[in-house]
Tab-separated table of C-alpha atoms in Angstrom:
chain	number	residue	atom	x	y	z
A	1	MET	CA	-22.838	-45.244	3.570
A	2	TRP	CA	-21.764	-45.192	7.056
A	3	GLY	CA	-22.620	-48.214	9.111
A	4	ARG	CA	-23.513	-47.865	12.770
A	5	SER	CA	-21.981	-50.634	15.176
A	6	VAL	CA	-23.552	-51.764	18.018
A	7	THR	CA	-20.497	-52.198	20.086
A	8	GLY	CA	-19.410	-48.597	20.240
A	9	ALA	CA	-16.655	-48.777	17.794
A	10	PRO	CA	-16.450	-45.835	14.741
A	11	PRO	CA	-18.444	-47.032	11.617
A	12	THR	CA	-16.723	-48.750	8.800
A	13	PRO	CA	-16.935	-46.779	5.732
A	14	SER	CA	-18.318	-48.358	2.735
A	15	LEU	CA	-18.407	-47.553	-1.243
A	16	PRO	CA	-21.700	-48.441	-3.232
A	17	ILE	CA	-20.281	-50.297	-6.502
A	18	GLU	CA	-22.708	-51.655	-9.156
A	19	VAL	CA	-23.597	-55.450	-9.530
A	20	ASN	CA	-26.236	-56.306	-12.396
A	21	GLY	CA	-27.628	-52.858	-12.213
A	22	MET	CA	-27.862	-53.093	-8.327
A	23	ALA	CA	-25.682	-51.081	-6.062
A	24	THR	CA	-24.361	-52.560	-3.309
A	25	LEU	CA	-21.940	-51.548	-0.527
A	26	THR	CA	-18.648	-52.647	0.121
A	27	SER	CA	-15.880	-51.885	2.823
A	28	VAL	CA	-13.065	-49.437	2.131
A	29	ASN	CA	-9.921	-50.051	3.694
A	30	ASP	CA	-9.498	-47.954	6.869
A	31	GLN	CA	-5.881	-46.618	5.956
A	32	ILE	CA	-7.826	-45.259	2.745
A	33	THR	CA	-10.341	-43.291	4.592
A	34	ASP	CA	-7.720	-42.133	6.925
A	35	ALA	CA	-5.758	-40.802	4.218
A	36	VAL	CA	-8.410	-38.907	2.591
A	37	ARG	CA	-9.772	-37.557	5.684
A	38	SER	CA	-6.212	-36.308	7.022
A	39	ARG	CA	-5.612	-34.902	3.109
A	40	THR	CA	-9.355	-32.995	3.611
A	41	HIS	CA	-8.110	-31.485	7.126
A	42	ALA	CA	-4.977	-30.594	5.716
A	43	ALA	CA	-6.666	-28.622	2.901
A	44	LEU	CA	-9.052	-27.156	5.257
A	45	GLY	CA	-6.031	-26.007	7.447
A	46	ASP	CA	-4.070	-24.609	4.736
A	47	ALA	CA	-7.298	-22.539	3.319
A	48	LEU	CA	-7.796	-21.329	6.824
A	49	VAL	CA	-4.203	-20.273	7.068
A	50	SER	CA	-4.467	-18.193	3.426
A	51	LEU	CA	-7.554	-16.741	4.708
A	52	THR	CA	-6.114	-15.305	8.237
A	53	GLN	CA	-3.030	-13.929	5.921
A	54	SER	CA	-5.012	-12.445	3.496
A	55	THR	CA	-7.312	-10.953	6.070
A	56	GLY	CA	-4.554	-9.450	8.011
A	57	LEU	CA	-2.938	-7.757	4.715
A	58	LEU	CA	-6.075	-6.362	4.198
A	59	PHE	CA	-5.894	-4.812	7.365
A	60	GLN	CA	-2.372	-3.629	7.287
A	61	ASN	CA	-3.454	-1.967	3.541
A	62	ALA	CA	-6.317	0.209	5.080
A	63	VAL	CA	-4.075	1.229	8.291
A	64	SER	CA	-1.363	2.591	5.712
A	65	ALA	CA	-4.143	4.132	3.596
A	66	GLN	CA	-5.772	6.160	6.596
A	67	GLN	CA	-1.996	7.256	7.781
A	68	GLN	CA	-1.335	8.377	3.866
A	69	ALA	CA	-4.597	10.460	4.048
A	70	THR	CA	-3.877	11.797	7.384
A	71	LEU	CA	-0.487	12.976	5.924
A	72	ASN	CA	-1.918	14.632	2.623
A	73	ALA	CA	-4.576	16.373	4.818
A	74	GLN	CA	-1.626	17.767	7.243
A	75	ALA	CA	0.205	19.002	4.181
A	76	ALA	CA	-3.033	20.578	2.568
A	77	THR	CA	-3.486	22.404	5.622
A	78	THR	CA	0.286	23.597	6.476
A	79	GLN	CA	0.232	24.832	2.809
A	80	GLY	CA	-2.984	26.778	3.515
A	81	VAL	CA	-2.198	28.263	6.489
A	82	ALA	CA	1.167	28.947	4.976
A	83	LEU	CA	-0.468	30.566	1.939
A	84	LEU	CA	-3.011	33.097	4.045
A	85	TYR	CA	0.511	34.043	6.195
A	86	GLY	CA	2.240	34.879	3.212
A	87	VAL	CA	-0.510	37.228	2.034
A	88	ASP	CA	0.914	41.188	2.183
A	89	THR	CA	-2.111	42.585	3.949
A	90	ALA	CA	0.137	45.867	4.719
A	91	SER	CA	0.430	46.778	1.194
A	92	THR	CA	-3.480	46.110	0.397
A	93	GLY	CA	-4.328	48.431	3.616
A	94	LEU	CA	-2.477	51.348	2.223
A	95	ALA	CA	-4.263	50.842	-0.779
A	96	THR	CA	-7.384	50.963	0.868
A	97	LYS	CA	-6.547	54.041	3.106
A	98	GLU	CA	-8.442	57.012	2.499
A	99	THR	CA	-6.450	60.216	1.658
A	100	PRO	CA	-7.676	63.386	2.913
């Protein structure tokens, strides 16, 4: 439990210990609580950095996929137009022309 201070100083952390089956509170060294708090904050900072880096990579991959899809669509359009222009319509027109 965290105790309340009347003087406005930060509360002194305590840990429960069991004496004769009853839990009692004991104070904890401030250096220990500072070290635990510092490590917890460092772990949260590491997690935040990892999250932001993975999100950035996610968006880079999404942009790359969109660019690849656009490139494929342009290539397919180019091939389709080339195929249409490559059809020999003159010979088809002569074959269907009525002879007198």
